[in-house]
Every structure is written in C-alpha cells, then in structure tokens.
Tab-separated table of C-alpha atoms and ligand atoms in Angstrom:
chain	number	residue	atom	x	y	z
N	967	MET	CA	19.579	-20.848	9.911
N	968	VAL	CA	19.636	-21.247	6.125
N	969	MET	CA	16.934	-18.645	5.653
N	970	SER	CA	18.618	-15.721	7.393
N	971	GLU	CA	21.923	-16.449	5.619
N	972	GLN	CA	20.115	-16.418	2.350
N	973	VAL	CA	18.570	-13.076	3.214
N	974	ARG	CA	21.859	-11.527	4.252
N	975	LYS	CA	23.441	-12.562	0.978
N	976	MET	CA	20.490	-11.353	-1.077
N	977	MET	CA	21.059	-8.272	-3.180
N	978	MET	CA	18.660	-5.393	-3.319
N	979	VAL	CA	16.549	-5.424	-6.475
N	980	GLN	CA	18.016	-2.075	-7.497
N	981	GLU	CA	21.531	-3.575	-7.543
N	982	MET	CA	20.430	-6.484	-9.725
N	983	ALA	CA	18.678	-4.090	-12.103
N	984	GLU	CA	21.724	-1.824	-12.339
N	985	ARG	CA	23.846	-4.819	-13.317
N	986	GLY	CA	21.256	-5.775	-15.917
N	987	GLU	CA	20.770	-9.158	-14.264
N	988	TYR	CA	18.058	-11.599	-15.227
N	989	PRO	CA	15.750	-12.067	-12.183
N	990	PRO	CA	16.925	-14.962	-9.981
N	991	SER	CA	14.622	-17.972	-9.653
N	992	ARG	CA	13.269	-16.727	-6.278
N	993	TYR	CA	11.510	-13.891	-8.135
N	994	ILE	CA	10.088	-15.932	-11.007
N	995	LEU	CA	6.384	-16.768	-11.004
N	996	LYS	CA	5.808	-20.497	-11.247
N	997	ASP	CA	2.361	-20.369	-12.778
N	998	ALA	CA	2.116	-19.046	-16.348
N	999	HIS	CA	-1.511	-17.990	-15.670
N	1000	GLN	CA	-0.256	-15.397	-13.216
N	1001	SER	CA	1.878	-13.692	-15.843
N	1002	PRO	CA	1.818	-9.913	-15.525
N	1003	ALA	CA	1.989	-9.705	-19.333
N	1004	ASP	CA	-1.717	-10.160	-19.997
N	1005	ALA	CA	-3.271	-6.913	-18.751
N	1006	PRO	CA	-5.365	-5.070	-21.337
N	1007	PRO	CA	-3.508	-1.933	-22.443
N	1008	GLN	CA	-6.549	0.361	-22.400
N	1009	ALA	CA	-8.873	0.995	-19.447
N	1010	PRO	CA	-10.894	4.024	-18.367
N	1011	PRO	CA	-9.189	6.181	-15.728
N	1012	VAL	CA	-10.012	5.497	-12.081
N	1013	PRO	CA	-13.209	7.412	-11.162
N	1014	ILE	CA	-12.670	10.926	-9.810
N	1015	VAL	CA	-14.331	12.019	-6.566
N	1016	HIS	CA	-14.606	15.762	-5.975
N	1017	LEU	CA	-14.620	16.075	-2.193
N	1018	GLY	CA	-17.201	18.641	-1.061
N	1019	HIS	CA	-19.018	18.563	-4.428
N	1020	PRO	CA	-22.850	18.284	-4.283
N	1021	ASP	CA	-22.589	14.884	-6.053
N	1022	GLU	CA	-19.912	13.628	-3.673
N	1023	ASP	CA	-22.113	10.862	-2.182
N	1024	GLN	CA	-23.011	9.431	-5.542
N	1025	GLN	CA	-19.425	9.654	-6.836
N	1026	ILE	CA	-18.034	7.837	-3.798
N	1027	LYS	CA	-20.641	5.101	-3.771
N	1028	SER	CA	-20.345	4.362	-7.441
N	1029	ALA	CA	-16.498	4.411	-7.418
N	1030	LEU	CA	-16.237	2.166	-4.391
N	1031	GLN	CA	-18.790	-0.328	-5.559
N	1032	SER	CA	-17.245	-0.677	-9.024
N	1033	TRP	CA	-13.497	-0.166	-8.408
N	1034	GLY	CA	-12.858	-0.123	-4.626
N	1035	MET	CA	-10.740	2.963	-5.282
N	1036	PHE	CA	-11.027	6.510	-6.564
N	1037	GLN	CA	-8.764	9.438	-7.378
N	1038	VAL	CA	-8.848	12.823	-5.663
N	1039	ILE	CA	-7.477	15.803	-7.547
N	1040	ASP	CA	-8.406	18.597	-5.132
N	1041	CYS	CA	-6.721	16.842	-2.207
N	1042	GLY	CA	-5.480	19.945	-0.347
N	1043	MET	CA	-1.895	19.388	-1.545
N	1044	THR	CA	-0.403	21.452	-4.340
N	1045	ALA	CA	1.014	19.899	-7.497
N	1046	SER	CA	4.431	21.277	-6.602
N	1047	PHE	CA	4.295	19.677	-3.152
N	1048	LEU	CA	3.416	16.273	-4.636
N	1049	ASP	CA	6.310	16.664	-7.078
N	1050	GLU	CA	8.601	17.516	-4.173
N	1051	LEU	CA	7.503	14.323	-2.433
N	1052	ARG	CA	8.349	12.376	-5.599
N	1053	ASP	CA	11.693	14.175	-5.822
N	1054	VAL	CA	12.766	13.290	-2.260
N	1055	THR	CA	11.633	9.695	-2.799
N	1056	LYS	CA	13.735	9.412	-5.933
N	1057	ALA	CA	16.678	11.194	-4.286
N	1058	PHE	CA	16.602	8.668	-1.442
N	1059	PHE	CA	16.647	5.653	-3.773
N	1060	ASP	CA	19.427	7.324	-5.807
N	1061	LEU	CA	21.723	7.453	-2.751
N	1062	PRO	CA	24.678	5.045	-2.698
N	1063	MET	CA	23.659	1.611	-1.421
N	1064	GLU	CA	25.948	1.961	1.574
N	1065	GLU	CA	24.086	5.044	2.743
N	1066	LYS	CA	20.632	3.473	2.283
N	1067	GLN	CA	21.746	0.390	4.173
N	1068	LYS	CA	22.163	2.554	7.291
N	1069	TYR	CA	18.370	2.331	7.495
N	1070	SER	CA	18.195	-1.409	6.837
N	1071	THR	CA	15.267	-3.527	8.043
N	1072	PHE	CA	17.930	-5.906	9.363
N	1073	LYS	CA	19.290	-5.021	12.753
N	1074	SER	CA	21.398	-7.424	14.805
N	1075	GLY	CA	20.552	-10.151	12.279
N	1076	LYS	CA	16.800	-9.738	12.821
N	1077	PHE	CA	14.135	-8.506	10.432
N	1078	HIS	CA	12.015	-5.467	11.394
N	1079	TYR	CA	9.146	-4.021	9.397
N	1080	GLN	CA	10.386	-0.474	9.541
N	1081	GLY	CA	13.377	0.542	7.472
N	1082	TYR	CA	14.899	0.025	4.039
N	1083	GLY	CA	14.575	-3.438	2.523
N	1084	ASN	CA	11.885	-5.704	1.151
N	1085	ASP	CA	9.426	-8.263	2.510
N	1086	GLU	CA	10.534	-10.666	5.182
N	1087	VAL	CA	11.603	-13.993	3.672
N	1088	ALA	CA	9.648	-16.465	5.766
N	1089	THR	CA	9.799	-19.683	3.743
N	1090	ASP	CA	11.999	-21.208	1.054
N	1091	ASP	CA	9.225	-21.333	-1.517
N	1092	GLN	CA	8.128	-17.695	-1.137
N	1093	ILE	CA	8.212	-15.820	-4.457
N	1094	LEU	CA	9.800	-12.411	-4.005
N	1095	ASP	CA	8.616	-9.116	-5.464
N	1096	TRP	CA	10.782	-6.967	-7.755
N	1097	THR	CA	10.883	-3.942	-5.463
N	1098	ASP	CA	12.869	-2.218	-2.721
N	1099	ARG	CA	11.174	0.025	-0.209
N	1100	LEU	CA	11.488	2.248	2.806
N	1101	TYR	CA	8.795	1.627	5.405
N	1102	LEU	CA	8.252	4.129	8.245
N	1103	THR	CA	5.524	4.527	10.855
N	1104	VAL	CA	4.583	8.223	10.893
N	1105	GLN	CA	1.747	8.314	13.472
N	1106	PRO	CA	1.228	8.209	16.385
N	1107	GLU	CA	4.183	10.430	17.154
N	1108	ASP	CA	5.683	8.108	19.793
N	1109	MET	CA	5.795	5.200	17.330
N	1110	LYS	CA	8.137	7.042	14.970
N	1111	ASN	CA	11.599	5.502	14.827
N	1112	LEU	CA	13.595	8.545	13.759
N	1113	GLU	CA	16.810	6.542	13.515
N	1114	LEU	CA	15.347	5.094	10.338
N	1115	TRP	CA	14.250	8.416	8.862
N	1116	PRO	CA	16.707	9.471	6.135
N	1117	GLU	CA	18.639	12.679	6.737
N	1118	ASN	CA	19.541	12.776	3.100
N	1119	PRO	CA	18.037	14.401	1.067
N	1120	SER	CA	17.983	17.084	3.746
N	1121	SER	CA	14.324	17.988	3.168
N	1122	PHE	CA	13.132	14.349	3.422
N	1123	ARG	CA	11.889	14.531	7.014
N	1124	ASP	CA	10.110	17.875	6.621
N	1125	VAL	CA	8.406	16.745	3.434
N	1126	LEU	CA	7.290	13.511	5.082
N	1127	ASN	CA	5.972	15.356	8.151
N	1128	GLU	CA	3.986	17.708	5.958
N	1129	PHE	CA	2.656	14.848	3.840
N	1130	THR	CA	1.604	13.073	7.047
N	1131	THR	CA	-0.384	16.069	8.330
N	1132	LYS	CA	-2.070	16.659	4.985
N	1133	THR	CA	-2.806	12.965	4.477
N	1134	ARG	CA	-4.475	12.762	7.894
N	1135	GLU	CA	-6.705	15.728	7.052
N	1136	MET	CA	-7.626	14.110	3.766
N	1137	LEU	CA	-8.307	10.725	5.401
N	1138	ASP	CA	-10.635	12.325	7.927
N	1139	SER	CA	-12.654	14.074	5.234
N	1140	VAL	CA	-12.760	10.939	3.082
N	1141	LEU	CA	-13.967	8.806	6.013
N	1142	LYS	CA	-16.685	11.336	6.822
N	1143	ALA	CA	-17.739	11.531	3.175
N	1144	MET	CA	-17.846	7.729	2.941
N	1145	ALA	CA	-20.101	7.524	6.001
N	1146	LYS	CA	-22.408	10.256	4.679
N	1147	SER	CA	-22.635	8.538	1.300
N	1148	LEU	CA	-24.326	5.643	3.138
N	1149	GLN	CA	-26.628	8.001	5.108
N	1150	LEU	CA	-24.673	7.309	8.292
N	1151	ASN	CA	-23.499	9.681	10.987
N	1152	GLU	CA	-20.262	11.237	9.647
N	1153	ASP	CA	-18.191	9.882	12.556
N	1154	CYS	CA	-19.481	6.354	12.129
N	1155	PHE	CA	-16.241	4.964	10.666
N	1156	ILE	CA	-13.776	7.394	12.281
N	1157	SER	CA	-15.025	6.421	15.747
N	1158	GLN	CA	-13.864	2.831	15.138
N	1159	PHE	CA	-10.200	3.837	14.766
N	1160	GLY	CA	-9.572	4.385	18.502
N	1161	ASP	CA	-7.448	7.134	20.053
N	1162	ARG	CA	-4.195	5.992	18.496
N	1163	PRO	CA	-4.784	5.115	14.843
N	1164	VAL	CA	-1.625	4.168	12.970
N	1165	LEU	CA	-0.341	5.702	9.774
N	1166	ASP	CA	2.533	3.972	7.974
N	1167	ALA	CA	4.407	5.405	4.997
N	1168	ARG	CA	5.884	3.156	2.349
N	1169	PHE	CA	8.224	4.544	-0.296
N	1170	ASN	CA	8.367	2.052	-3.162
N	1171	ASN	CA	11.019	1.692	-5.841
N	1172	TYR	CA	10.355	-0.707	-8.727
N	1173	PRO	CA	13.544	-0.904	-10.815
N	1174	CYS	CA	13.168	-1.893	-14.459
N	1175	CYS	CA	13.401	-5.605	-15.091
N	1176	GLN	CA	14.784	-7.788	-17.902
N	1177	ARG	CA	11.734	-10.053	-17.721
N	1178	PRO	CA	8.635	-8.092	-16.576
N	1179	ASP	CA	6.495	-10.951	-17.904
N	1180	LEU	CA	7.875	-13.289	-15.220
N	1181	VAL	CA	7.899	-11.188	-12.029
N	1182	ASN	CA	5.602	-9.042	-9.908
N	1183	GLY	CA	6.543	-5.579	-8.679
N	1184	VAL	CA	4.065	-6.382	-5.904
N	1185	LYS	CA	2.169	-9.665	-5.913
N	1186	PRO	CA	-1.660	-9.599	-6.129
N	1187	HIS	CA	-3.071	-8.594	-2.727
N	1188	SER	CA	-5.670	-6.529	-0.972
N	1189	ASP	CA	-4.393	-4.082	1.646
N	1190	SER	CA	-4.658	-4.996	5.331
N	1191	SER	CA	-5.281	-1.310	6.166
N	1192	ALA	CA	-8.623	0.476	6.402
N	1193	LEU	CA	-7.648	3.002	3.740
N	1194	THR	CA	-4.508	3.444	1.662
N	1195	ILE	CA	-3.554	6.711	-0.013
N	1196	ILE	CA	-1.230	6.231	-2.980
N	1197	LEU	CA	0.854	8.781	-4.846
N	1198	PRO	CA	1.680	6.918	-8.049
N	1199	ASP	CA	4.613	7.658	-10.333
N	1200	LYS	CA	3.927	10.655	-12.574
N	1201	ASP	CA	5.192	9.061	-15.790
N	1202	VAL	CA	5.379	5.299	-15.340
N	1203	GLU	CA	2.285	3.128	-14.966
N	1204	GLY	CA	2.417	-0.205	-13.180
N	1205	LEU	CA	-0.418	-0.399	-10.659
N	1206	GLN	CA	-3.235	-2.692	-11.807
N	1207	VAL	CA	-6.520	-3.572	-10.174
N	1208	MET	CA	-8.688	-6.649	-10.642
N	1209	LYS	CA	-12.008	-5.363	-11.940
N	1210	ASP	CA	-14.838	-7.665	-13.028
N	1211	GLY	CA	-12.400	-10.571	-13.156
N	1212	VAL	CA	-9.701	-8.920	-15.320
N	1213	TRP	CA	-6.588	-6.865	-14.567
N	1214	VAL	CA	-6.890	-3.239	-15.599
N	1215	ASN	CA	-4.228	-0.533	-15.556
N	1216	VAL	CA	-4.780	2.165	-12.970
N	1217	THR	CA	-4.476	5.515	-14.737
N	1218	THR	CA	-4.851	8.837	-12.947
N	1219	SER	CA	-4.136	12.542	-13.434
N	1220	PRO	CA	-0.473	13.415	-12.700
N	1221	HIS	CA	-1.336	15.257	-9.479
N	1222	ALA	CA	-4.059	13.019	-8.121
N	1223	LEU	CA	-3.878	10.814	-5.075
N	1224	ILE	CA	-5.537	7.409	-5.136
N	1225	VAL	CA	-7.786	6.394	-2.234
N	1226	ASN	CA	-7.855	2.605	-2.016
N	1227	MET	CA	-10.093	0.554	0.282
N	1228	GLY	CA	-8.374	-1.924	2.576
N	1229	ASP	CA	-9.735	-5.024	4.298
N	1230	GLN	CA	-10.662	-3.157	7.520
N	1231	MET	CA	-12.982	-0.888	5.549
N	1232	GLU	CA	-14.608	-3.850	3.827
N	1233	ILE	CA	-15.347	-5.196	7.316
N	1234	MET	CA	-16.591	-1.876	8.775
N	1235	SER	CA	-18.874	-1.281	5.786
N	1236	ASN	CA	-20.240	-4.827	6.077
N	1237	GLY	CA	-18.965	-5.574	2.573
N	1238	ILE	CA	-20.555	-2.581	0.808
N	1239	PHE	CA	-17.117	-1.130	0.060
N	1240	LYS	CA	-14.863	-3.841	-1.342
N	1241	SER	CA	-11.150	-3.947	-0.735
N	1242	PRO	CA	-9.857	-4.515	-4.276
N	1243	VAL	CA	-7.175	-6.999	-5.294
N	1244	HIS	CA	-4.342	-5.118	-6.951
N	1245	ARG	CA	-0.730	-5.687	-8.026
N	1246	VAL	CA	2.193	-3.793	-9.510
N	1247	VAL	CA	3.898	-4.840	-12.737
N	1248	THR	CA	7.341	-3.768	-13.949
N	1249	ASN	CA	8.740	-2.930	-17.369
N	1250	THR	CA	12.043	-3.310	-19.240
N	1251	ASP	CA	13.305	0.245	-19.363
N	1252	LYS	CA	11.784	2.521	-16.747
N	1253	ASP	CA	12.070	2.557	-12.965
N	1254	ARG	CA	8.855	3.384	-11.134
N	1255	ILE	CA	8.396	4.999	-7.725
N	1256	SER	CA	5.298	5.444	-5.566
N	1257	VAL	CA	4.421	6.455	-2.022
N	1258	ALA	CA	1.683	4.628	-0.098
N	1259	MET	CA	0.200	5.695	3.250
N	1260	PHE	CA	-1.607	2.927	5.151
N	1261	TYR	CA	-4.190	4.049	7.703
N	1262	THR	CA	-5.283	1.515	10.284
N	1263	PRO	CA	-7.263	1.458	13.519
N	1264	GLU	CA	-5.352	1.126	16.768
N	1265	GLY	CA	-4.128	-2.482	17.092
N	1266	GLU	CA	-6.010	-3.340	20.296
N	1267	VAL	CA	-9.398	-1.904	19.288
N	1268	GLU	CA	-11.998	-4.320	18.016
N	1269	ILE	CA	-13.613	-3.186	14.770
N	1270	GLY	CA	-16.629	-4.657	13.009
N	1271	PRO	CA	-19.488	-3.903	10.636
N	1272	ALA	CA	-21.197	-0.604	11.570
N	1273	ASP	CA	-24.461	-1.408	13.420
N	1274	ALA	CA	-26.492	0.687	10.996
N	1275	LEU	CA	-25.266	-1.451	8.094
N	1276	VAL	CA	-26.452	-4.736	9.574
N	1277	ASN	CA	-30.138	-5.531	9.120
N	1278	ASP	CA	-32.526	-8.223	7.894
N	1279	MET	CA	-31.860	-7.310	4.287
N	1280	ARG	CA	-28.098	-7.319	4.820
N	1281	PRO	CA	-27.062	-9.666	7.614
N	1282	ARG	CA	-23.688	-9.303	9.276
N	1283	MET	CA	-21.012	-10.589	6.877
N	1284	TYR	CA	-17.849	-10.213	8.995
N	1285	LYS	CA	-16.789	-11.021	12.531
N	1286	ASN	CA	-15.420	-8.332	14.829
N	1287	VAL	CA	-11.638	-8.314	14.766
N	1288	LYS	CA	-8.679	-6.547	16.336
N	1289	LEU	CA	-6.156	-5.230	13.832
N	1290	LYS	CA	-3.364	-6.839	15.824
N	1291	ASP	CA	-4.982	-10.279	15.383
N	1292	TYR	CA	-5.823	-9.644	11.744
N	1293	LEU	CA	-2.208	-8.803	10.932
N	1294	GLU	CA	-1.066	-12.053	12.479
N	1295	ILE	CA	-3.214	-13.912	9.975
N	1296	PHE	CA	-2.556	-11.487	7.124
N	1297	TRP	CA	1.257	-11.277	6.858
N	1298	PRO	CA	2.242	-14.929	6.541
N	1299	ARG	CA	-0.541	-15.398	4.011
N	1300	PHE	CA	0.406	-12.245	2.083
N	1301	LEU	CA	3.947	-13.559	1.738
N	1302	GLN	CA	2.499	-16.730	0.184
N	1303	GLY	CA	0.322	-14.705	-2.208
N	1304	LYS	CA	-2.923	-15.522	-0.338
N	1305	MET	CA	-5.760	-13.148	0.658
N	1306	SER	CA	-7.159	-13.144	4.197
N	1307	ILE	CA	-10.493	-11.331	4.156
N	1308	ASP	CA	-12.498	-14.564	3.705
N	1309	LEU	CA	-11.145	-15.852	7.032
N	1310	VAL	CA	-13.070	-13.197	8.984
N	1311	LYS	CA	-16.359	-13.759	7.194
N	1312	VAL	CA	-19.225	-14.950	9.403
O	1263	AKG	O1	3.052	1.107	-5.924
O	1263	AKG	C1	1.838	1.197	-5.957
O	1263	AKG	O2	1.263	1.907	-6.800
O	1263	AKG	C2	0.963	0.439	-4.980
O	1263	AKG	C3	1.701	-0.374	-3.975
O	1263	AKG	C4	0.816	-1.245	-3.135
O	1263	AKG	O3	-0.162	-1.768	-3.573
O	1263	AKG	C5	1.164	-1.468	-1.724
O	1263	AKG	O4	2.268	-1.045	-1.310
O	1263	AKG	O5	0.324	-2.064	-0.991
O	1264	FE2	FE1	-1.479	-2.476	-1.911
C-alpha cells in the first residue's frame, strides 16, 4: 500500500534536523491561524502544589480549575535523579540511528505503539509532528516488552524502573489528594483504576527546526490518560497550554514534575477537573527533550463520574466508558488533530 511505503521511506525528524532540512510538506500546518508563532512570551509559572501541605486542598482545586495542571517540587525524587533521567534520555537519542532503529515501532512491516518512532501515519492528509520518541509500557510488569528497552546507555533500564516506582507512588498520593480536595473518600478515584492500571513512558525528542512557525512539536491535544506526569526539558521551553482561550508557555522550576489532567480524570470528576488542551512548539537552534508518563485505568474497566459528584446541582456530564473503547475513538481523531472528550458527554 502507498501509505506503508511512504512510512518506510520517511526519515526520522532528527535526521532531517541534522541535515538542516526545511520541513517537508507533510509537517507543514495548512491553516495560518494555527501557527505556533503567536504564543505570548510571558506567562506566570504553572501553579505549585505542595503535597502534604495544610493548604494542599485549596492549591489543587485552584490549579486544576484554572490550568488543568500543576507542578510538584517535593515529588519524592531528588534533583540529581531527575537530571540522570534527562541524561539517559538524551544519551539514547544521541545514539547512532542504526542502533535506535533496533527498537523501531515497525516490525515485520507493521506499526506498533511501543518502540522508537513517531505517530502512526493513518491517512494521506495527516499533518505530522516534528518529534521522534520512544514509547514503552512500564506497568503492569507482564505488559513490558523488554526487547524494546534500550540497553544503551547501560543505566537506562534501571533509571526507568526507578522512575516508574517513584512515579506510581506520586500518582497515588496525587489521586488521594485530588479526591480529598473535593471532600471525597481518598480512594474514590484510585478505586476506578482496576487491578491492572497501565503506566506508559514516552521519551520525547524535539529536534530544532528551520521553520518553527510552520510546524508543531506535538499538535494541540488533550491527553487520553487519567493523569500524565511530565518531566520537561531543564533549559528549553516548548510546552504550551490553552488557558482562557490563549496559548501560554508552561514554565516550571528546573526540578519540578508537571501533573497534567487527562480526559479520564475529566470524566471521573464529572468535569470539575478539566483536561487541558496543550501542544509543543519547536525553535530554530535548540533541541528539546521531555519524559511523559501516562497513567490510565485498566482497559476493560468501565469508569465514569464519581457518584458523589453527581447531584441535582451538577447533573452527570459524561457517560461511563471503558478505556479500551475510548482509545478506539481517540487515536484516529488525535492523528487528525481532533479532540474526543465531547463525544462521551451525556
Ligand atoms: O513534551 C512535553 O512537554 C509534553 C508532551 C505531550 O503533551 C504528550 O506527549 O502528550
Ligand atoms: Fe500531552
């Protein structure tokens, strides 16, 4: 088929950037209104939530109702560990292309989500993002595909395993704190995840680009997850969030992690916590890296608005949905630059 041939011949973004190439037409935004160039340069930093602080409830509620995300500084991971995670990420993307391709998303001519590559190319008119990534499921244990876990740099696997354990601990405390901030039982959200919640790691590389005004690093989207934890680049900005109808730069402390709401959380909270639309923009001279951890309920478990959040004052706003079914709607639409949350509204 034309499509798969096209994909096989397609270069990784990193290779095009290294050759100083102008982005090919498949990457160029068609609508001038979508240009990444028009974000305001100055914005306040993302609100900080101090987990365990007496004002935690208030901090969470206000951050999630205004931004849909917050930053955590005291996240239980040391600054040097977070730097190590950045170092192994960068070391992986710095490997020769031949070595990275051992972990390719393409196997026997077929696309798989896990591995090194970019989004699936599903249609001829799909506009591609200026990024390469490594996508790995890290929990549950039996869903790990270790064949795709880099052995180089040699500490990569250990660092990822440690990041996974620490991220899970952080997610559990954040989910409890979010429930308590709404005067709910602390297990109210956690109990919806089932026995086998899924945690996926995505290592993102956004090479510099000759025309950052014409491409997206990641197209505008909301996450399909319940929660996403993001370790942004220490020096290079690029993540932007749509706030009150305008794009604002996401700025954080160098050793903070960002907690971002995903669509599943918007559903479980009956719309109180919004899953924000965000995107990544590129720049002409600096590569950017980030690591995102997507936490989702088990695919077969039906989730829905917490009972205690549905009442006469606030009627049910979302249908119950299984993650597996949601993803079937979400991915093809994501690839076309469309959001999906409205499709599960009552
Ligand atoms: O690179 C980032 O900062 C965020 C990436 C992102 O939004 C995603 O992978 O869903
Ligand atoms: Fe995202």
